[in-house]
């Protein structure tokens, strides 16, 4: 009997050590609350922008959220979603307007311009546009002739890409309708690409064309076309990152360029590809990519240099959606669903020690398939003060918005 008790105790000790090794819990992390659902069941809700773009105003009193009755289908231009605010005290949903330019991955690309002004994309009169709105009065301040795909920290400079072209190349990230000229038969258009825009004047200028990067990307078949996605300004708005991909080959190249169009350069050699990203500062960039063309990892490097460093000491060697806290002490990242269990995990990494902590695991029901165009990626995002981590989940059978409270 004593031998059995000793064996049991030893087995428990081994399990405990193994569990601690996997989760890496330590005192080197802030206090994190349990997951809190901030939207109500009955309709589908999710944050109104892509991961890494804060959905919270500076005062952290509101979050931009989309509401829809669509669950398991791609929306078309005749199926608007309601853009609204969640009151972060009461969790009440406050409708603002409707938009017909949205998808489940990036919402309507809503950005806060200041504490009471937002910009979002819409589809009007067969054109894809962006709208600046005062959230207090619900009054439209300005309608711009282009959609936004990124906004600089100054709230004036913006980026624009072709969401209609995305609809035929990366369906779940594009917009339905004929809002922009797809140029579906042109592999590398000279008059399309990334545009830099001024939200005050409404000006729009082609910054980088598809034709400019033709000889910088892997070759593909004659029937293929190139598309741009995932544009992001750095922390001071002086540089821009984006992905260029061939369709249908899915060969990917990660690019950076200065705001004035100079110093156009690729981030990685062939075979490294590139997937998800965030700027740590003005010059350092994190991208999940195929490290040494062998295995995906979270890679930090200085643009223009080859000082590639894997983050997480092996604990984050996979593709995920990583984004840095405002104080740059932490990186939150979330993985795709486990192929067997459907669990989607959220991780927090200490940027100084590179210790990794699991914040939670959330089961995605089969009807929200990772291979489906209506899948629900976790898509974590920080609030401006770093007191909140927001994320999406379908763990309770419907798509809803959640938060963690963070206290350092």
Short mmCIF file of C-alpha atoms in Angstrom, two decimals:
data_model
loop_
_atom_site.label_atom_id
_atom_site.label_comp_id
_atom_site.label_asym_id
_atom_site.label_seq_id
_atom_site.Cartn_x
_atom_site.Cartn_y
_atom_site.Cartn_z
CA UNK A 1 0.00 0.00 0.00
CA UNK A 2 2.84 2.42 0.85
CA UNK A 3 4.40 1.75 -2.55
CA UNK A 4 1.10 2.62 -4.25
CA UNK A 5 0.81 5.88 -2.29
CA UNK A 6 4.41 6.80 -3.07
CA UNK A 7 3.91 6.01 -6.76
CA UNK A 8 0.73 8.13 -6.81
CA UNK A 9 2.47 11.05 -5.12
CA UNK A 10 5.42 10.82 -7.52
CA UNK A 11 3.04 10.72 -10.50
CA UNK A 12 1.22 13.83 -9.23
CA UNK A 13 4.54 15.61 -8.82
CA UNK A 14 5.55 14.75 -12.37
CA UNK A 15 2.17 15.93 -13.69
CA UNK A 16 2.46 19.17 -11.75
CA UNK A 17 5.96 19.87 -13.06
CA UNK A 18 4.90 19.03 -16.60
CA UNK A 19 1.86 21.31 -16.32
CA UNK A 20 3.94 24.17 -14.97
CA UNK A 21 6.44 23.73 -17.77
CA UNK A 22 3.70 24.03 -20.37
CA UNK A 23 1.99 27.08 -18.90
CA UNK A 24 5.08 28.81 -17.42
CA UNK A 25 3.17 30.54 -14.63
CA UNK A 26 5.31 32.88 -12.55
CA UNK A 27 5.19 36.17 -10.69
CA UNK A 28 6.62 37.96 -13.74
CA UNK A 29 3.18 38.71 -15.14
CA UNK A 30 0.40 41.21 -14.42
CA UNK A 31 -2.81 40.14 -12.74
CA UNK A 32 -5.27 38.91 -15.37
CA UNK A 33 -9.00 38.50 -14.70
CA UNK A 34 -11.15 35.68 -15.92
CA UNK A 35 -12.60 36.13 -19.41
CA UNK A 36 -15.57 38.51 -19.32
CA UNK A 37 -18.22 38.49 -22.05
CA UNK A 38 -19.14 42.10 -22.93
CA UNK A 39 -21.83 41.44 -25.56
CA UNK A 40 -25.14 39.67 -25.16
CA UNK A 41 -26.26 36.42 -26.74
CA UNK A 42 -29.09 36.43 -29.27
CA UNK A 43 -27.12 38.06 -32.07
CA UNK A 44 -23.55 37.68 -33.27
CA UNK A 45 -21.08 40.30 -32.00
CA UNK A 46 -17.38 40.87 -32.68
CA UNK A 47 -14.85 43.69 -32.60
CA UNK A 48 -15.20 46.05 -35.55
CA UNK A 49 -11.56 45.95 -36.69
CA UNK A 50 -8.69 43.56 -37.28
CA UNK A 51 -6.58 42.23 -34.41
CA UNK A 52 -3.89 44.57 -33.12
CA UNK A 53 -6.05 47.63 -33.88
CA UNK A 54 -7.44 48.96 -30.64
CA UNK A 55 -11.22 48.84 -30.49
CA UNK A 56 -11.26 50.99 -27.34
CA UNK A 57 -11.20 54.77 -27.12
CA UNK A 58 -8.43 56.44 -25.12
CA UNK A 59 -10.60 56.79 -22.03
CA UNK A 60 -11.43 53.05 -22.32
CA UNK A 61 -15.12 53.83 -21.88
CA UNK A 62 -16.30 52.39 -25.20
CA UNK A 63 -15.42 49.61 -27.64
CA UNK A 64 -16.40 49.48 -31.32
CA UNK A 65 -18.33 46.29 -32.08
CA UNK A 66 -20.33 44.91 -35.01
CA UNK A 67 -23.70 43.18 -34.56
CA UNK A 68 -25.28 40.83 -37.11
CA UNK A 69 -27.71 37.92 -37.37
CA UNK A 70 -25.49 36.17 -39.92
CA UNK A 71 -23.70 33.19 -38.40
CA UNK A 72 -22.39 30.71 -40.94
CA UNK A 73 -22.15 32.53 -44.25
CA UNK A 74 -20.18 35.28 -45.93
CA UNK A 75 -22.08 38.58 -46.01
CA UNK A 76 -22.83 40.27 -49.30
CA UNK A 77 -23.41 43.95 -50.02
CA UNK A 78 -27.14 43.62 -49.29
CA UNK A 79 -26.57 42.41 -45.72
CA UNK A 80 -25.40 45.30 -43.56
CA UNK A 81 -24.12 44.86 -40.03
CA UNK A 82 -24.84 47.29 -37.21
CA UNK A 83 -21.80 49.23 -36.04
CA UNK A 84 -22.11 50.21 -32.41
CA UNK A 85 -20.39 50.86 -29.12
CA UNK A 86 -20.25 48.70 -26.03
CA UNK A 87 -20.36 50.77 -22.84
CA UNK A 88 -17.46 49.36 -20.82
CA UNK A 89 -19.25 49.96 -17.51
CA UNK A 90 -22.68 48.54 -18.28
CA UNK A 91 -21.79 46.38 -21.33
CA UNK A 92 -24.85 47.82 -23.08
CA UNK A 93 -24.70 47.88 -26.88
CA UNK A 94 -25.30 51.35 -28.36
CA UNK A 95 -26.11 51.25 -32.10
CA UNK A 96 -24.46 53.96 -34.19
CA UNK A 97 -25.10 53.11 -37.84
CA UNK A 98 -25.10 50.31 -40.39
CA UNK A 99 -22.35 49.34 -42.79
CA UNK A 100 -22.34 47.10 -45.86
CA UNK A 101 -18.53 46.90 -46.09
CA UNK A 102 -17.57 44.31 -43.50
CA UNK A 103 -16.39 40.76 -42.94
CA UNK A 104 -15.84 38.46 -39.97
CA UNK A 105 -12.06 38.81 -40.04
CA UNK A 106 -11.53 42.57 -40.08
CA UNK A 107 -14.98 43.93 -39.31
CA UNK A 108 -15.41 47.28 -41.08
CA UNK A 109 -11.85 48.36 -40.16
CA UNK A 110 -13.10 50.84 -37.56
CA UNK A 111 -10.37 53.07 -36.09
CA UNK A 112 -10.56 55.67 -33.35
CA UNK A 113 -9.30 59.07 -34.57
CA UNK A 114 -9.78 60.68 -31.16
CA UNK A 115 -11.91 60.01 -28.08
CA UNK A 116 -15.20 60.79 -29.82
CA UNK A 117 -14.46 60.30 -33.52
CA UNK A 118 -14.17 57.08 -35.50
CA UNK A 119 -13.61 56.12 -39.13
CA UNK A 120 -15.08 52.97 -40.70
CA UNK A 121 -15.67 51.48 -44.16
CA UNK A 122 -19.02 51.34 -45.94
CA UNK A 123 -20.48 50.47 -49.36
CA UNK A 124 -22.57 53.28 -50.85
CA UNK A 125 -23.90 53.84 -54.36
CA UNK A 126 -21.82 50.89 -55.60
CA UNK A 127 -18.60 52.43 -54.21
CA UNK A 128 -16.46 51.39 -51.24
CA UNK A 129 -15.91 54.43 -49.05
CA UNK A 130 -14.90 55.38 -45.52
CA UNK A 131 -16.94 57.47 -43.12
CA UNK A 132 -15.79 59.69 -40.26
CA UNK A 133 -18.41 59.89 -37.50
CA UNK A 134 -18.90 61.72 -34.20
CA UNK A 135 -20.00 59.01 -31.77
CA UNK A 136 -21.69 61.46 -29.40
CA UNK A 137 -24.02 63.01 -31.98
CA UNK A 138 -23.97 60.01 -34.36
CA UNK A 139 -23.43 62.60 -37.08
CA UNK A 140 -21.36 61.86 -40.17
CA UNK A 141 -18.57 64.41 -40.40
CA UNK A 142 -17.17 63.34 -43.74
CA UNK A 143 -17.51 60.60 -46.39
CA UNK A 144 -14.24 59.81 -48.17
CA UNK A 145 -13.96 58.26 -51.63
CA UNK A 146 -11.71 55.40 -50.50
CA UNK A 147 -11.78 52.63 -47.87
CA UNK A 148 -9.18 52.59 -45.10
CA UNK A 149 -6.92 49.64 -44.33
CA UNK A 150 -4.78 51.39 -41.71
CA UNK A 151 -4.57 54.69 -39.85
CA UNK A 152 -1.40 56.35 -38.54
CA UNK A 153 -1.00 57.36 -34.88
CA UNK A 154 -1.54 61.01 -35.85
CA UNK A 155 -5.11 60.20 -36.96
CA UNK A 156 -4.55 62.00 -40.27
CA UNK A 157 -2.51 59.71 -42.52
CA UNK A 158 -4.27 56.56 -43.70
CA UNK A 159 -3.68 53.63 -46.04
CA UNK A 160 -6.08 52.23 -48.60
CA UNK A 161 -6.09 48.98 -50.59
CA UNK A 162 -8.44 47.23 -53.00
CA UNK A 163 -10.99 45.25 -50.96
CA UNK A 164 -12.83 44.14 -54.12
CA UNK A 165 -9.62 42.50 -55.37
CA UNK A 166 -9.33 40.87 -51.93
CA UNK A 167 -12.82 39.43 -52.35
CA UNK A 168 -11.64 37.29 -55.29
CA UNK A 169 -8.22 36.43 -53.85
CA UNK A 170 -8.72 36.26 -50.06
CA UNK A 171 -12.48 36.00 -49.93
CA UNK A 172 -12.97 36.29 -46.17
CA UNK A 173 -11.01 39.57 -46.04
CA UNK A 174 -12.65 41.36 -48.96
CA UNK A 175 -15.93 43.16 -49.47
CA UNK A 176 -18.80 42.07 -51.66
CA UNK A 177 -20.15 44.27 -54.43
CA UNK A 178 -18.41 46.26 -57.12
CA UNK A 179 -17.03 49.02 -54.93
CA UNK A 180 -13.58 49.04 -56.53
CA UNK A 181 -12.11 47.90 -59.85
CA UNK A 182 -10.82 44.36 -59.25
CA UNK A 183 -8.68 44.24 -62.42
CA UNK A 184 -9.01 40.48 -62.08
CA UNK A 185 -7.21 39.83 -65.37
CA UNK A 186 -4.14 41.91 -64.50
CA UNK A 187 -1.48 40.21 -62.39
CA UNK A 188 0.46 43.37 -61.44
CA UNK A 189 -1.54 46.54 -62.16
CA UNK A 190 0.44 49.76 -62.48
CA UNK A 191 -2.39 51.94 -61.19
CA UNK A 192 -3.33 49.98 -58.08
CA UNK A 193 -1.63 48.88 -54.86
CA UNK A 194 -1.23 50.76 -51.57
CA UNK A 195 -2.48 54.33 -51.46
CA UNK A 196 -1.53 56.86 -48.81
CA UNK A 197 -4.37 59.19 -47.94
CA UNK A 198 -5.00 62.31 -45.90
CA UNK A 199 -8.16 62.13 -43.81
CA UNK A 200 -8.38 65.91 -43.45
CA UNK A 201 -8.10 66.84 -47.11
CA UNK A 202 -9.41 63.59 -48.61
CA UNK A 203 -6.38 63.32 -50.90
CA UNK A 204 -5.24 59.92 -52.16
CA UNK A 205 -1.89 59.05 -53.74
CA UNK A 206 -0.53 55.73 -55.01
CA UNK A 207 2.41 54.86 -52.74
CA UNK A 208 3.42 51.40 -53.99
CA UNK A 209 1.96 49.76 -57.08
CA UNK A 210 1.69 46.06 -57.77
CA UNK A 211 3.98 46.58 -60.77
CA UNK A 212 6.74 47.93 -58.51
CA UNK A 213 7.10 44.65 -56.62
CA UNK A 214 6.74 42.33 -59.63
CA UNK A 215 10.44 41.40 -59.68
CA UNK A 216 10.68 41.20 -55.89
CA UNK A 217 8.22 38.36 -55.30
CA UNK A 218 8.29 34.63 -56.14
CA UNK A 219 7.16 33.79 -59.67
CA UNK A 220 3.86 32.06 -60.36
CA UNK A 221 1.71 30.83 -63.24
CA UNK A 222 0.33 33.10 -65.97
CA UNK A 223 -3.22 32.74 -64.64
CA UNK A 224 -2.30 34.01 -61.16
CA UNK A 225 -2.65 37.52 -59.76
CA UNK A 226 -0.98 39.40 -56.91
CA UNK A 227 -2.83 41.05 -54.03
CA UNK A 228 -1.93 43.25 -51.05
CA UNK A 229 -3.25 42.85 -47.51
CA UNK A 230 -2.60 43.63 -43.85
CA UNK A 231 -1.20 47.15 -44.02
CA UNK A 232 0.10 48.69 -40.79
CA UNK A 233 1.89 51.94 -39.86
CA UNK A 234 4.74 51.71 -37.36
CA UNK A 235 4.50 53.38 -33.95
CA UNK A 236 5.41 56.89 -35.17
CA UNK A 237 3.71 56.67 -38.56
CA UNK A 238 6.94 56.93 -40.57
CA UNK A 239 7.01 53.38 -42.01
CA UNK A 240 4.51 50.89 -43.37
CA UNK A 241 4.33 47.09 -43.37
CA UNK A 242 2.16 44.88 -45.57
CA UNK A 243 1.93 41.45 -47.17
CA UNK A 244 2.02 40.71 -50.91
CA UNK A 245 0.59 37.38 -51.98
CA UNK A 246 0.08 35.45 -55.18
CA UNK A 247 -3.29 33.86 -55.84
CA UNK A 248 -3.91 30.97 -55.94
CA UNK A 249 -0.35 29.85 -55.10
CA UNK A 250 -0.38 31.60 -51.69
CA UNK A 251 3.29 32.56 -51.96
CA UNK A 252 3.81 35.40 -49.53
CA UNK A 253 6.33 38.21 -49.20
CA UNK A 254 6.45 40.67 -46.32
CA UNK A 255 7.36 44.26 -47.24
CA UNK A 256 8.20 47.55 -45.54
CA UNK A 257 8.51 51.04 -46.99
CA UNK A 258 8.91 54.57 -45.72
CA UNK A 259 5.85 56.83 -45.74
CA UNK A 260 7.35 58.80 -48.63
CA UNK A 261 7.76 55.63 -50.73
CA UNK A 262 11.51 55.27 -50.21
CA UNK A 263 13.42 52.21 -48.95
CA UNK A 264 11.05 49.61 -50.33
CA UNK A 265 12.35 46.24 -49.10
CA UNK A 266 11.39 42.68 -48.36
CA UNK A 267 11.58 41.39 -44.81
CA UNK A 268 12.60 37.77 -45.42
CA UNK A 269 14.23 35.49 -48.00
CA UNK A 270 12.13 33.18 -50.18
CA UNK A 271 10.48 30.38 -48.23
CA UNK A 272 10.02 32.37 -45.03
CA UNK A 273 6.70 33.79 -46.20
CA UNK A 274 4.98 35.86 -43.49
CA UNK A 275 1.60 35.87 -41.85
CA UNK A 276 0.80 38.02 -38.79
CA UNK A 277 2.63 41.02 -37.44
CA UNK A 278 2.99 44.02 -35.16
CA UNK A 279 5.47 46.87 -34.76
CA UNK A 280 7.36 46.92 -31.44
CA UNK A 281 8.64 50.44 -32.12
CA UNK A 282 9.66 52.63 -35.07
CA UNK A 283 12.16 50.08 -36.49
CA UNK A 284 11.55 46.67 -34.90
CA UNK A 285 8.88 44.42 -36.32
CA UNK A 286 7.44 41.09 -35.21
CA UNK A 287 6.14 38.76 -37.90
CA UNK A 288 5.04 35.15 -37.62
CA UNK A 289 6.92 33.50 -40.44
CA UNK A 290 8.54 30.25 -41.52
CA UNK A 291 11.84 30.67 -39.65
CA UNK A 292 14.76 29.45 -41.80
CA UNK A 293 12.05 28.07 -44.13
CA UNK A 294 11.56 25.28 -41.61
CA UNK A 295 8.98 26.12 -38.93
CA UNK A 296 6.64 28.99 -38.16
CA UNK A 297 7.55 31.17 -35.20
CA UNK A 298 7.14 34.68 -33.80
CA UNK A 299 10.19 36.50 -35.23
CA UNK A 300 11.45 39.89 -34.06
CA UNK A 301 13.92 41.86 -36.19
CA UNK A 302 15.00 45.34 -37.20
CA UNK A 303 13.81 46.21 -40.68
CA UNK A 304 16.64 46.28 -43.19
CA UNK A 305 18.71 43.95 -41.02
CA UNK A 306 18.97 40.19 -40.61
CA UNK A 307 19.01 40.07 -36.81
CA UNK A 308 16.11 37.61 -36.78
CA UNK A 309 15.21 36.38 -33.29
CA UNK A 310 12.58 33.82 -32.38
CA UNK A 311 10.47 34.93 -29.43
CA UNK A 312 9.18 32.71 -26.62
CA UNK A 313 12.13 30.29 -26.35
CA UNK A 314 10.29 27.65 -28.36
CA UNK A 315 6.93 28.08 -26.65
CA UNK A 316 5.59 30.22 -29.50
CA UNK A 317 6.82 28.30 -32.52
CA UNK A 318 3.59 28.48 -34.49
CA UNK A 319 1.54 30.93 -36.53
CA UNK A 320 -0.61 33.23 -34.38
CA UNK A 321 -1.86 36.79 -33.97
CA UNK A 322 0.75 38.57 -31.84
CA UNK A 323 0.45 42.18 -30.72
CA UNK A 324 2.36 44.30 -28.19
CA UNK A 325 1.00 46.12 -25.15
CA UNK A 326 1.17 49.94 -25.22
CA UNK A 327 4.06 49.91 -22.70
CA UNK A 328 5.84 47.21 -24.74
CA UNK A 329 6.26 44.97 -21.67
CA UNK A 330 3.99 42.22 -23.00
CA UNK A 331 2.97 40.48 -26.18
CA UNK A 332 -0.40 38.77 -26.36
CA UNK A 333 -0.88 36.20 -29.09
CA UNK A 334 -3.55 33.64 -29.96
CA UNK A 335 -3.31 30.41 -31.86
CA UNK A 336 -5.63 28.77 -34.37
CA UNK A 337 -7.98 26.04 -33.06
CA UNK A 338 -6.45 22.71 -32.15
CA UNK A 339 -7.36 20.33 -34.99
CA UNK A 340 -8.58 17.66 -32.55
CA UNK A 341 -10.10 19.57 -29.64
CA UNK A 342 -11.02 22.85 -31.34
CA UNK A 343 -9.39 24.78 -28.47
CA UNK A 344 -8.10 28.26 -29.23
CA UNK A 345 -5.47 29.37 -26.72
CA UNK A 346 -4.40 32.88 -25.77
CA UNK A 347 -0.81 33.41 -24.60
CA UNK A 348 0.92 36.29 -22.84
CA UNK A 349 4.69 36.72 -23.14
CA UNK A 350 6.95 38.78 -20.90
CA UNK A 351 9.10 40.76 -23.34
CA UNK A 352 12.01 40.93 -20.88
CA UNK A 353 12.22 37.29 -19.80
CA UNK A 354 10.31 35.73 -22.74
CA UNK A 355 8.33 33.63 -20.28
CA UNK A 356 4.96 32.57 -21.67
CA UNK A 357 1.70 32.23 -19.77
CA UNK A 358 -1.54 30.71 -21.07
CA UNK A 359 -4.42 33.08 -20.34
CA UNK A 360 -7.12 30.66 -21.39
CA UNK A 361 -8.39 28.11 -23.86
CA UNK A 362 -11.68 28.54 -25.74
CA UNK A 363 -13.41 25.78 -27.68
CA UNK A 364 -14.60 26.72 -31.16
CA UNK A 365 -17.72 24.71 -32.21
CA UNK A 366 -17.38 22.74 -35.45
CA UNK A 367 -19.87 24.95 -37.28
CA UNK A 368 -17.38 27.80 -36.91
CA UNK A 369 -14.73 25.93 -38.85
CA UNK A 370 -11.20 27.29 -39.18
CA UNK A 371 -11.43 26.40 -42.87
CA UNK A 372 -14.74 28.25 -43.24
CA UNK A 373 -14.94 31.82 -44.47
CA UNK A 374 -16.93 32.72 -41.37
CA UNK A 375 -14.50 31.26 -38.83
CA UNK A 376 -13.96 33.12 -35.57
CA UNK A 377 -10.30 33.84 -34.90
CA UNK A 378 -9.55 35.06 -31.38
CA UNK A 379 -7.87 38.24 -32.71
CA UNK A 380 -6.58 39.80 -29.48
CA UNK A 381 -6.19 43.57 -29.10
CA UNK A 382 -5.01 45.92 -26.32
CA UNK A 383 -6.77 48.98 -24.98
CA UNK A 384 -4.80 52.27 -25.22
CA UNK A 385 -3.79 52.20 -21.54
CA UNK A 386 -3.06 48.47 -21.56
CA UNK A 387 -5.71 47.75 -18.93
CA UNK A 388 -7.80 45.55 -21.22
CA UNK A 389 -7.18 42.72 -23.68
CA UNK A 390 -10.14 42.23 -26.00
CA UNK A 391 -10.83 39.11 -28.06
CA UNK A 392 -13.56 37.27 -29.99
CA UNK A 393 -14.81 33.77 -29.22
CA UNK A 394 -17.55 31.30 -30.13
CA UNK A 395 -17.08 29.19 -27.00
CA UNK A 396 -20.74 29.50 -25.93
CA UNK A 397 -22.15 28.66 -29.36
CA UNK A 398 -22.36 32.19 -30.74
CA UNK A 399 -19.81 34.79 -31.79
CA UNK A 400 -19.27 37.28 -28.96
CA UNK A 401 -16.75 39.87 -27.76
CA UNK A 402 -14.78 39.28 -24.56
CA UNK A 403 -12.17 41.03 -22.44
CA UNK A 404 -9.52 40.30 -19.84
CA UNK A 405 -8.90 42.96 -17.22
CA UNK A 406 -5.16 43.59 -16.79
CA UNK A 407 -3.60 45.01 -13.61
CA UNK A 408 0.14 45.54 -13.22
#
